[in-house]
Backbone as CSV, one residue per row, in Angstrom:
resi,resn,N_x,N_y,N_z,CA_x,CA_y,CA_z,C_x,C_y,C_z
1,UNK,9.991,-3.891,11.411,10.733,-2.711,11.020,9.770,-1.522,11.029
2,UNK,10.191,-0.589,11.836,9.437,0.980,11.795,9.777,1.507,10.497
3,UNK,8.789,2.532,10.081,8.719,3.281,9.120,8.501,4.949,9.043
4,UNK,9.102,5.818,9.090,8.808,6.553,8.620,9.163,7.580,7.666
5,UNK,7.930,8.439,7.107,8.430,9.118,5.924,7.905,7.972,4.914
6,UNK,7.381,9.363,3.553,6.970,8.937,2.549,7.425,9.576,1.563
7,UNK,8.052,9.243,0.239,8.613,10.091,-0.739,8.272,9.387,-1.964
8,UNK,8.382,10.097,-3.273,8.982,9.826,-4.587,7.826,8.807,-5.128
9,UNK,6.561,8.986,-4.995,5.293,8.817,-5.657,5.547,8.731,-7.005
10,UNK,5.675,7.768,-7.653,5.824,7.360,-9.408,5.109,6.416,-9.987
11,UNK,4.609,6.448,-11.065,3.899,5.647,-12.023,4.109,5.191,-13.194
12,UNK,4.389,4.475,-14.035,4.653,4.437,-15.666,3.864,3.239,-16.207
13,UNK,3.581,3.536,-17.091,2.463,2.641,-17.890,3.126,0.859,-18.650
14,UNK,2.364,0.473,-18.052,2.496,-1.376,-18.084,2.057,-2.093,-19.768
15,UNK,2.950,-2.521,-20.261,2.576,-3.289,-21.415,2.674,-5.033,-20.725
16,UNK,1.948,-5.552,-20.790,2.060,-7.110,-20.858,1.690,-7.893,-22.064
17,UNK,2.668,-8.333,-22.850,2.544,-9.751,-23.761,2.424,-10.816,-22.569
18,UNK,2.066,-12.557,-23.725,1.777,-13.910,-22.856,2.763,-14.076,-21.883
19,UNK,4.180,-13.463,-22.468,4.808,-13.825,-21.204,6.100,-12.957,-20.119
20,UNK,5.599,-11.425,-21.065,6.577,-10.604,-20.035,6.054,-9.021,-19.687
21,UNK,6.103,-8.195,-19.116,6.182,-7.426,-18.720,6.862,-5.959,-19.023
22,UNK,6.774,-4.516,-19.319,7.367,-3.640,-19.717,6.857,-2.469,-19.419
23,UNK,7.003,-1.396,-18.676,7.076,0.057,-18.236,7.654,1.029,-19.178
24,UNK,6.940,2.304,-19.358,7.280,3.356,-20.161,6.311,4.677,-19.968
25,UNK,6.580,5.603,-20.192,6.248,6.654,-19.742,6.361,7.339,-17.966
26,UNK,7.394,6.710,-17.957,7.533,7.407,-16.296,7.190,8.200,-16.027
27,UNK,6.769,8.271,-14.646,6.689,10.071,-14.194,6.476,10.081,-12.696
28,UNK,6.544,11.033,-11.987,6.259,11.791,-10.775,5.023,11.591,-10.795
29,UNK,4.294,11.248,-9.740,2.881,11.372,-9.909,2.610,12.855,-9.122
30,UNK,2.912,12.955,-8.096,2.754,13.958,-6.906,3.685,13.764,-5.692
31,UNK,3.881,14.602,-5.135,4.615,14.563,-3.653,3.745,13.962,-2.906
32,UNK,4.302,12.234,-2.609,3.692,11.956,-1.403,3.220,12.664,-0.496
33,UNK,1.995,12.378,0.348,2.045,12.909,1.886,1.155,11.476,2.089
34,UNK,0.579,10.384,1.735,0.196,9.406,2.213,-0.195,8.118,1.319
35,UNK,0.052,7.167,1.774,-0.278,5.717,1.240,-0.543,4.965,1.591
36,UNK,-1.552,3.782,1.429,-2.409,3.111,1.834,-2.487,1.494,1.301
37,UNK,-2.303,0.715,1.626,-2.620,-0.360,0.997,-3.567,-1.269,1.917
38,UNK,-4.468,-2.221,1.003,-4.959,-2.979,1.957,-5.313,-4.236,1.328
39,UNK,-4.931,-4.960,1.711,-4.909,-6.323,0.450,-5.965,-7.534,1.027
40,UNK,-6.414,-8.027,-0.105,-7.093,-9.418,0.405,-6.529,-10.304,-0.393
41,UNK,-7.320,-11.366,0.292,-6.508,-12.885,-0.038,-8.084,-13.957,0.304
42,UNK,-7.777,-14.536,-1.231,-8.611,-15.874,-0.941,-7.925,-16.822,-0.275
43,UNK,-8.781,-17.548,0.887,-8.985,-18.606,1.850,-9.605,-19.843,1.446
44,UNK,-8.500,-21.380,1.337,-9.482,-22.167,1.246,-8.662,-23.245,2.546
45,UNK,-10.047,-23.910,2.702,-9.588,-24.777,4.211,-10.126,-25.945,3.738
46,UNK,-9.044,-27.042,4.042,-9.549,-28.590,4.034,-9.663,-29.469,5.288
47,UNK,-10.570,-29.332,5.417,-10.956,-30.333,6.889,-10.977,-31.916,6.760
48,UNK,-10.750,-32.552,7.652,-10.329,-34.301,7.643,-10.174,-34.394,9.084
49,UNK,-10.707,-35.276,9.926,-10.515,-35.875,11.115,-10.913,-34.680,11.758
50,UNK,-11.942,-34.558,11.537,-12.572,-33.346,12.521,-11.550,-32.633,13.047
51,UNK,-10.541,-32.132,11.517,-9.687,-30.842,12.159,-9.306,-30.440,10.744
52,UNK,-8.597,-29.245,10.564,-8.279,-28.519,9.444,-6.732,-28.967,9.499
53,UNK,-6.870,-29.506,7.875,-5.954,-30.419,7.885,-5.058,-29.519,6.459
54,UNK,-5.743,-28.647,5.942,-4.938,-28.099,5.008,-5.759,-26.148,4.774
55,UNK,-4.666,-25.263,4.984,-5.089,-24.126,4.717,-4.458,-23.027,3.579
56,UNK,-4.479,-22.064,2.985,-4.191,-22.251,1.560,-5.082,-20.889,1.907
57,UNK,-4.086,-19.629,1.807,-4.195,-18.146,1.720,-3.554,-17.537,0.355
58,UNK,-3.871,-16.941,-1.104,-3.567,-16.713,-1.389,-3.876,-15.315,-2.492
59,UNK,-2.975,-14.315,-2.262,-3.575,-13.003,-3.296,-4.387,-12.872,-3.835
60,UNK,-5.311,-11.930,-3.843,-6.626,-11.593,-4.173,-6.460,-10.527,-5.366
61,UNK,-6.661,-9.307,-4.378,-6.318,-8.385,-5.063,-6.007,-7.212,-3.618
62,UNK,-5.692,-6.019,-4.134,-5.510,-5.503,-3.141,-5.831,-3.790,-3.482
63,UNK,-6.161,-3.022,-2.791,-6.832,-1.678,-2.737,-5.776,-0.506,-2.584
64,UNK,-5.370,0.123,-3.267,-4.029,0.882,-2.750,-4.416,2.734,-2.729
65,UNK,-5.023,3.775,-1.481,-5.351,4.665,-1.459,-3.950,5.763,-1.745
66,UNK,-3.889,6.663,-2.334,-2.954,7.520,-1.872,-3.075,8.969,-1.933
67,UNK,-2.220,9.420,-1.438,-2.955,10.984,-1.191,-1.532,11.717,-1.480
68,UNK,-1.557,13.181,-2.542,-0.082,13.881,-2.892,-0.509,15.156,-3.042
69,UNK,-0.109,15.708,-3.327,-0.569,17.335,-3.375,-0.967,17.620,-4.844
70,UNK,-0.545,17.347,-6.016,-1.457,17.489,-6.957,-1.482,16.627,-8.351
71,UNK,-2.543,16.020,-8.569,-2.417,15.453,-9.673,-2.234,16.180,-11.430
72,UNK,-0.879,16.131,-11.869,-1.336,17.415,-13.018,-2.069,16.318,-14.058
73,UNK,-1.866,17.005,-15.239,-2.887,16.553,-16.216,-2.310,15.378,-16.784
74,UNK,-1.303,15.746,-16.864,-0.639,14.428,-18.040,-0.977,13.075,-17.320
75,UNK,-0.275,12.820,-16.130,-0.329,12.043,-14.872,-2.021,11.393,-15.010
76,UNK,-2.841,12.647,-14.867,-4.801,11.894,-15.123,-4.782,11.487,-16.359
77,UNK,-4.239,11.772,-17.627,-4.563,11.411,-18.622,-4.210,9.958,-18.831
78,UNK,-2.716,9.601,-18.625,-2.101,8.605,-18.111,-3.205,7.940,-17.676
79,UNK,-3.252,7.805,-16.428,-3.494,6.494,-15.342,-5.436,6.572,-15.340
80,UNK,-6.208,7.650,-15.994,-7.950,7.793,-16.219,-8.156,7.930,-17.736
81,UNK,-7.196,7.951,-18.369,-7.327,7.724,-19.887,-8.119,8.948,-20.324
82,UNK,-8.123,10.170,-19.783,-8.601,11.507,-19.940,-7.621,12.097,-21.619
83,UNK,-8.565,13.322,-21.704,-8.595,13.601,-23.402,-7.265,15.315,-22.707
84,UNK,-6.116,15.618,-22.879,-5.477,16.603,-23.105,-5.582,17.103,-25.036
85,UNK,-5.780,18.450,-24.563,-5.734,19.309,-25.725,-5.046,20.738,-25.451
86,UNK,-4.810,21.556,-26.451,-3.906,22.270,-26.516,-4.723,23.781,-26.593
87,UNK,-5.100,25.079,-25.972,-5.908,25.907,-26.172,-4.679,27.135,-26.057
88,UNK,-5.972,28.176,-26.337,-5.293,29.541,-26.563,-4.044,29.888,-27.088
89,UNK,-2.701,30.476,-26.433,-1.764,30.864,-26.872,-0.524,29.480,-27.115
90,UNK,-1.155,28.417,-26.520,-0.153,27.131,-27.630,0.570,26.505,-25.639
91,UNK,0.272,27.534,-24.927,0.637,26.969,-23.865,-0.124,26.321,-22.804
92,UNK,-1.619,26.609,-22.608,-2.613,26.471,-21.795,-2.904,25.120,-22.335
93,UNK,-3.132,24.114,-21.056,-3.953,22.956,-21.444,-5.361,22.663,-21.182
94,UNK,-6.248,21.978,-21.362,-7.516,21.753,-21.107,-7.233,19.949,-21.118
95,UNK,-8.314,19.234,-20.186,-8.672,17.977,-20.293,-10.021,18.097,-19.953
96,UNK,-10.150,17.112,-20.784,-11.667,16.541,-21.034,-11.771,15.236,-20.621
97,UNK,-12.884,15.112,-19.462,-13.140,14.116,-18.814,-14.383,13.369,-19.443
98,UNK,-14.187,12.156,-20.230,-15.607,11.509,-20.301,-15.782,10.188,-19.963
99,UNK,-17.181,9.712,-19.822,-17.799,8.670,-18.643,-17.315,7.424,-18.962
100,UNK,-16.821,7.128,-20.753,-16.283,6.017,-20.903,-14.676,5.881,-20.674
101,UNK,-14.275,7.198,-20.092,-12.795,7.021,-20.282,-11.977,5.388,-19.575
102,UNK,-11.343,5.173,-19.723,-10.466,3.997,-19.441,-9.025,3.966,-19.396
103,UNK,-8.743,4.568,-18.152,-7.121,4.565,-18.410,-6.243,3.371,-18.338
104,UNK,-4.892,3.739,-18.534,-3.370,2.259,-18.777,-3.367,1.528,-17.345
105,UNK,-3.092,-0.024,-17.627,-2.618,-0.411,-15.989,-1.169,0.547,-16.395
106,UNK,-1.084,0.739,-14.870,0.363,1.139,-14.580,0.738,0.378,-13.295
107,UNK,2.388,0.778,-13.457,3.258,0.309,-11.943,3.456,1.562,-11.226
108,UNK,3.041,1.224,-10.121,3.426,2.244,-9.213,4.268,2.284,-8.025
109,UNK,5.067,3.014,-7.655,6.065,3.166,-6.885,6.594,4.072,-5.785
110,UNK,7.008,4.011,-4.683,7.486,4.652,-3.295,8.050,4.062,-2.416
111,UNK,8.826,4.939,-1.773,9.895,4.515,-0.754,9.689,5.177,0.374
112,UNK,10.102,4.770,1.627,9.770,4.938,2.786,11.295,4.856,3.839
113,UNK,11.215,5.841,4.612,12.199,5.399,5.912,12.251,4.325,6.715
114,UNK,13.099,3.512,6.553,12.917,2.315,7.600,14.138,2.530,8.665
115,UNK,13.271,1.945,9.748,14.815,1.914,10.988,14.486,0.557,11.694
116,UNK,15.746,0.000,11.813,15.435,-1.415,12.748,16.850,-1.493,13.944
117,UNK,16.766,-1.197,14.993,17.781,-1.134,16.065,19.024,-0.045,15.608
118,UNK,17.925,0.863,15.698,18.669,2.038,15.464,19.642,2.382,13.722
119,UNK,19.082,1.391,12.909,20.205,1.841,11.765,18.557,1.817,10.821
120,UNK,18.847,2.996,9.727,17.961,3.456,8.509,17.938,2.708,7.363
121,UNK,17.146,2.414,6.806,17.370,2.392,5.223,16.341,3.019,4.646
122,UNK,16.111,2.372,3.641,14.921,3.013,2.754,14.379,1.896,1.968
123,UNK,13.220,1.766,2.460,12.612,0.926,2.285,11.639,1.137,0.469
124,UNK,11.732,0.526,-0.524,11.026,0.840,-1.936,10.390,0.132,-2.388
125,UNK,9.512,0.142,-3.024,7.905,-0.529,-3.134,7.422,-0.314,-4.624
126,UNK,7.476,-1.495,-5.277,7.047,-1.399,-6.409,5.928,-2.131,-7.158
127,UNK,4.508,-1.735,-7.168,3.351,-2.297,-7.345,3.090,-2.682,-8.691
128,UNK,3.059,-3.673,-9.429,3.589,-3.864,-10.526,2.173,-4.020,-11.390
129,UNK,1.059,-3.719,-10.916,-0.186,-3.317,-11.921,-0.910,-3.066,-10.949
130,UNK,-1.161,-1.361,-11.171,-2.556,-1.109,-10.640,-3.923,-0.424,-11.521
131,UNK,-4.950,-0.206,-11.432,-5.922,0.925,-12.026,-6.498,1.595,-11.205
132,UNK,-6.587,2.437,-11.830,-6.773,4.027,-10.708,-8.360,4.516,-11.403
133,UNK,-9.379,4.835,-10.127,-10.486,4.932,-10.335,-10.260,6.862,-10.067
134,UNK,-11.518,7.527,-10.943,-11.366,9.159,-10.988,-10.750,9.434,-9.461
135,UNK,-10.211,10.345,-9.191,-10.005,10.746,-7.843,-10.702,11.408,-7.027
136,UNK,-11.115,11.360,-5.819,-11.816,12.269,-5.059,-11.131,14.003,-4.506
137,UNK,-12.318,14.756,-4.773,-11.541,15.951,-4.601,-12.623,16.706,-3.488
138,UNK,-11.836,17.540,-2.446,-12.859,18.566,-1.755,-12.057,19.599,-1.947
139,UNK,-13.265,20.801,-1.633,-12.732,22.139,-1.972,-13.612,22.695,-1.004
140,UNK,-12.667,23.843,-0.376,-13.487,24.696,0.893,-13.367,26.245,0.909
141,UNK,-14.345,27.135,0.824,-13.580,28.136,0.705,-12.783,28.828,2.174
142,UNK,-11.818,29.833,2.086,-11.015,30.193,2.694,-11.647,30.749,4.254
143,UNK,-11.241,30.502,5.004,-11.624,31.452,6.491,-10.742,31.862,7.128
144,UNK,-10.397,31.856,8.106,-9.722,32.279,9.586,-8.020,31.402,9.272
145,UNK,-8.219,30.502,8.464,-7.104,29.445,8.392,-7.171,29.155,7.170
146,UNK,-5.670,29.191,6.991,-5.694,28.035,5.825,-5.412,26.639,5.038
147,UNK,-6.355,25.890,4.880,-6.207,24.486,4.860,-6.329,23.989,3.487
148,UNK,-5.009,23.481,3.661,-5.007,22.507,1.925,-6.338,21.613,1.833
149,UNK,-6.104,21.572,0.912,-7.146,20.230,0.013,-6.261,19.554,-0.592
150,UNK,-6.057,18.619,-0.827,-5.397,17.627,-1.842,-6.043,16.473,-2.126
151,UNK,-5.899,16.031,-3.579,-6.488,14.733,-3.993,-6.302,13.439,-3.462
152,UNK,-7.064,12.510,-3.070,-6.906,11.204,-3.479,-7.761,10.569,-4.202
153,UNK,-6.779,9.545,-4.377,-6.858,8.967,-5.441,-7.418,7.068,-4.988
154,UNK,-7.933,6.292,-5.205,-8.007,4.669,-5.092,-7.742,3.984,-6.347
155,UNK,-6.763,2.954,-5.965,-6.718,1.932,-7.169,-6.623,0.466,-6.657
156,UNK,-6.733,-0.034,-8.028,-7.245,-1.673,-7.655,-5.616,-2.346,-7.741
157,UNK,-5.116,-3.280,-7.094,-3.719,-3.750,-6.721,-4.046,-5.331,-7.666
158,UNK,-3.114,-5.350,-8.830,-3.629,-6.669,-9.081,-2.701,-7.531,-9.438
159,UNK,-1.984,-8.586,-10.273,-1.393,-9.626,-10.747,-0.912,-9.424,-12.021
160,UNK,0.333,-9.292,-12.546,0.672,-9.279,-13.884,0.483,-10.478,-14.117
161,UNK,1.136,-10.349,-15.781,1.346,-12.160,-16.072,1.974,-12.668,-15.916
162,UNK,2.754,-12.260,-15.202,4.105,-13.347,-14.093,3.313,-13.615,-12.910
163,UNK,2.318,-13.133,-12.373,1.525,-13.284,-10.980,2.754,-12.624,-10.177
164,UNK,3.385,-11.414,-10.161,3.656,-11.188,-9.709,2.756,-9.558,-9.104
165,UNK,2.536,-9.093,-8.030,1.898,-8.106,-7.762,2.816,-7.224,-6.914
166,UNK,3.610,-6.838,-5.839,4.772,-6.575,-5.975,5.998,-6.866,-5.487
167,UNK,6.981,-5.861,-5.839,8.532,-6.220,-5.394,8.623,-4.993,-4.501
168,UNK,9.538,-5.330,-3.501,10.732,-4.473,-2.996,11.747,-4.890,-2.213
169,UNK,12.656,-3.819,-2.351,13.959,-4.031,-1.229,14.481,-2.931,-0.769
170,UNK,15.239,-3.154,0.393,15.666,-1.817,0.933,17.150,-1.555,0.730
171,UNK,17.256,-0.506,0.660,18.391,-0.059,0.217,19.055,1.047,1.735
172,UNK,20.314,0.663,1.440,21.374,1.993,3.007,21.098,3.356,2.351
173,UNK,20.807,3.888,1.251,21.118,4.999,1.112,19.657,5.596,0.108
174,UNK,19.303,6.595,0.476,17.985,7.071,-0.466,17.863,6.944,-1.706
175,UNK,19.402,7.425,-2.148,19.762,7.874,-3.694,19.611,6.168,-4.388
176,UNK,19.936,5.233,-3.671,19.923,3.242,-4.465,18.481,3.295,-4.087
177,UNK,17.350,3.846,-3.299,15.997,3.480,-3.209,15.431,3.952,-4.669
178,UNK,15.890,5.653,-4.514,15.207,6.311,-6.102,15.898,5.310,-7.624
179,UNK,17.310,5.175,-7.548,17.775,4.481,-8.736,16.928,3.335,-9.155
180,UNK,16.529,2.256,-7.869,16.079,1.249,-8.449,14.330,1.532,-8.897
181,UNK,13.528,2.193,-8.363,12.548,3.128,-8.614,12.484,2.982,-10.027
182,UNK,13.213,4.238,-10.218,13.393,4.737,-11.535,13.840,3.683,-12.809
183,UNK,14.499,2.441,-12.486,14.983,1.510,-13.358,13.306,0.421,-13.344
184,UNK,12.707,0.301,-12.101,11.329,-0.257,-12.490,10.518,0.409,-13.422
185,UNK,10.512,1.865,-13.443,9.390,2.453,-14.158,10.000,3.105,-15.021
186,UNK,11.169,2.259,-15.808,12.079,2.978,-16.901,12.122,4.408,-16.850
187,UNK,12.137,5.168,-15.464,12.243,6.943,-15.840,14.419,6.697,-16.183
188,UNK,14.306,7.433,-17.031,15.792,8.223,-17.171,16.114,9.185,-16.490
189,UNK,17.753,9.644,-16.411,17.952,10.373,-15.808,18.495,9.812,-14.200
190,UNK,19.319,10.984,-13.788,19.692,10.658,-12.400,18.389,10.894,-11.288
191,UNK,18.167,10.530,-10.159,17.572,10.462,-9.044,17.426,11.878,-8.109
C-alpha cells in the first residue's frame, strides 16, 4: 500500500500498572511534515543437521524520528519533563531546562494517506510507549531566501506491559482516522 501525506501528530502521557495501560493529557504535538521509524528486532537461529532448523525474529525496540513545525512548551514539558513557570504580566511563559530532567513515556500518534488500486484510506498509527530525547534545533540567519528551521525530535519505540508496541488500522474516511486517534490518547472533543 502507497502512502502519502502526513497529518495530526499527537501524544498523551502513559500510566502503566502490572497489568494495564492508560493515556491522559492529550495533545497536538506539532503539524506533521515528517516521520520516521526504524525498528530492530532480536535474532535467534537454531541450527541441527547442518542447516537452520529454527529462526525466531522478535521486537527489540525501535527509533521513531519526527519532524513538525513547532514544539510549544507544554508539549516539551510533557514528553522532556522540563520546568514551565509563569513570568511578567501572568501571560508570558518561561521553561527551564535542566540536565536531570526526565520526561513521561507517552503514546504517540499519526495518520497517513493510503491508496491501494486506486481507492484511499487513511492509514493511523498508534505507538503505544515512546521517550523522547531533547530535540535537535538549527537556526540560520536570514539571506536572499527564506528557509524554515523546524525541530526534530528522536525517541526510543518500546513495549508496554501488554508487550504491545503498536496498533493501527485504516479507516475510508479521515474524520474515523482522527476519532480513533483521539480515543487512543483520550483527547476529547470532536476531530
Amino acid at each position: 500500500m502507497a502512502q502519502i501525506g502526513l497529518k495530526y501528530l499527537i501524544c498523551s502521557k502513559l500510566t502503566e500498572t502490572e497489568t494495564d495501560t492508560s493515556y491522559a493529557e492529550g495533545r497536538i504535538m506539532a503539524y506533521a511534515i515528517k516521520a520516521d521509524m526504524n525498528i530492530e528486532v532480536n535474532e535467534g537461529v537454531l541450527r541441527g543437521d547442518d542447516r537452520i532448523i529454527e529462526n525466531v525474529k522478535e521486537f527489540k525496540s525501535g527509533k521513531l524520528t519526527l519532524n513538525g513545525d513547532h514544539l510549544d512548551y507544554e508539549t516539551r514539558a510533557l514528553i522532556l519533563g522540563h520546568t514551565l513557570t509563569t513570568i511578567e504580566s501572568g501571560t508570558n511563559k518561561k521553561m527551564t531546562a535542566k540536565g536531570a530532567d526526565d520526561g513521561a513515556f507517552v503514546g504517540v500518534g499519526f495518520y497517513a494517506t493510503s491508496i491501494k488500486n486506486n481507492i484511499r484510506g487513511f492509514r493511523a498509527i498508534w505507538l503505544t510507549k515512546v521517550k523522547f530525547g531533547v530535540p535537535s534545533e538549527s537556526m540560520e540567519t536570514r539571506g536572499e531566501a527564506i528557509n524554515f528551521q523546524t525541530p526534530t525530535i528522536e525517541g526510543t519505540i518500546l513495549t508496554d506491559v501488554l508487550d504491545v508496541w503498536k496498533e493501527e488500522a485504516t479507516f475510508p474516511t479521515e474524520a474515523e482516522a482522527k476519532t480513533w486517534l483521539n480515543t487512543m490518547a483520550s483527547i476529547g472533543g470532536t476531530p
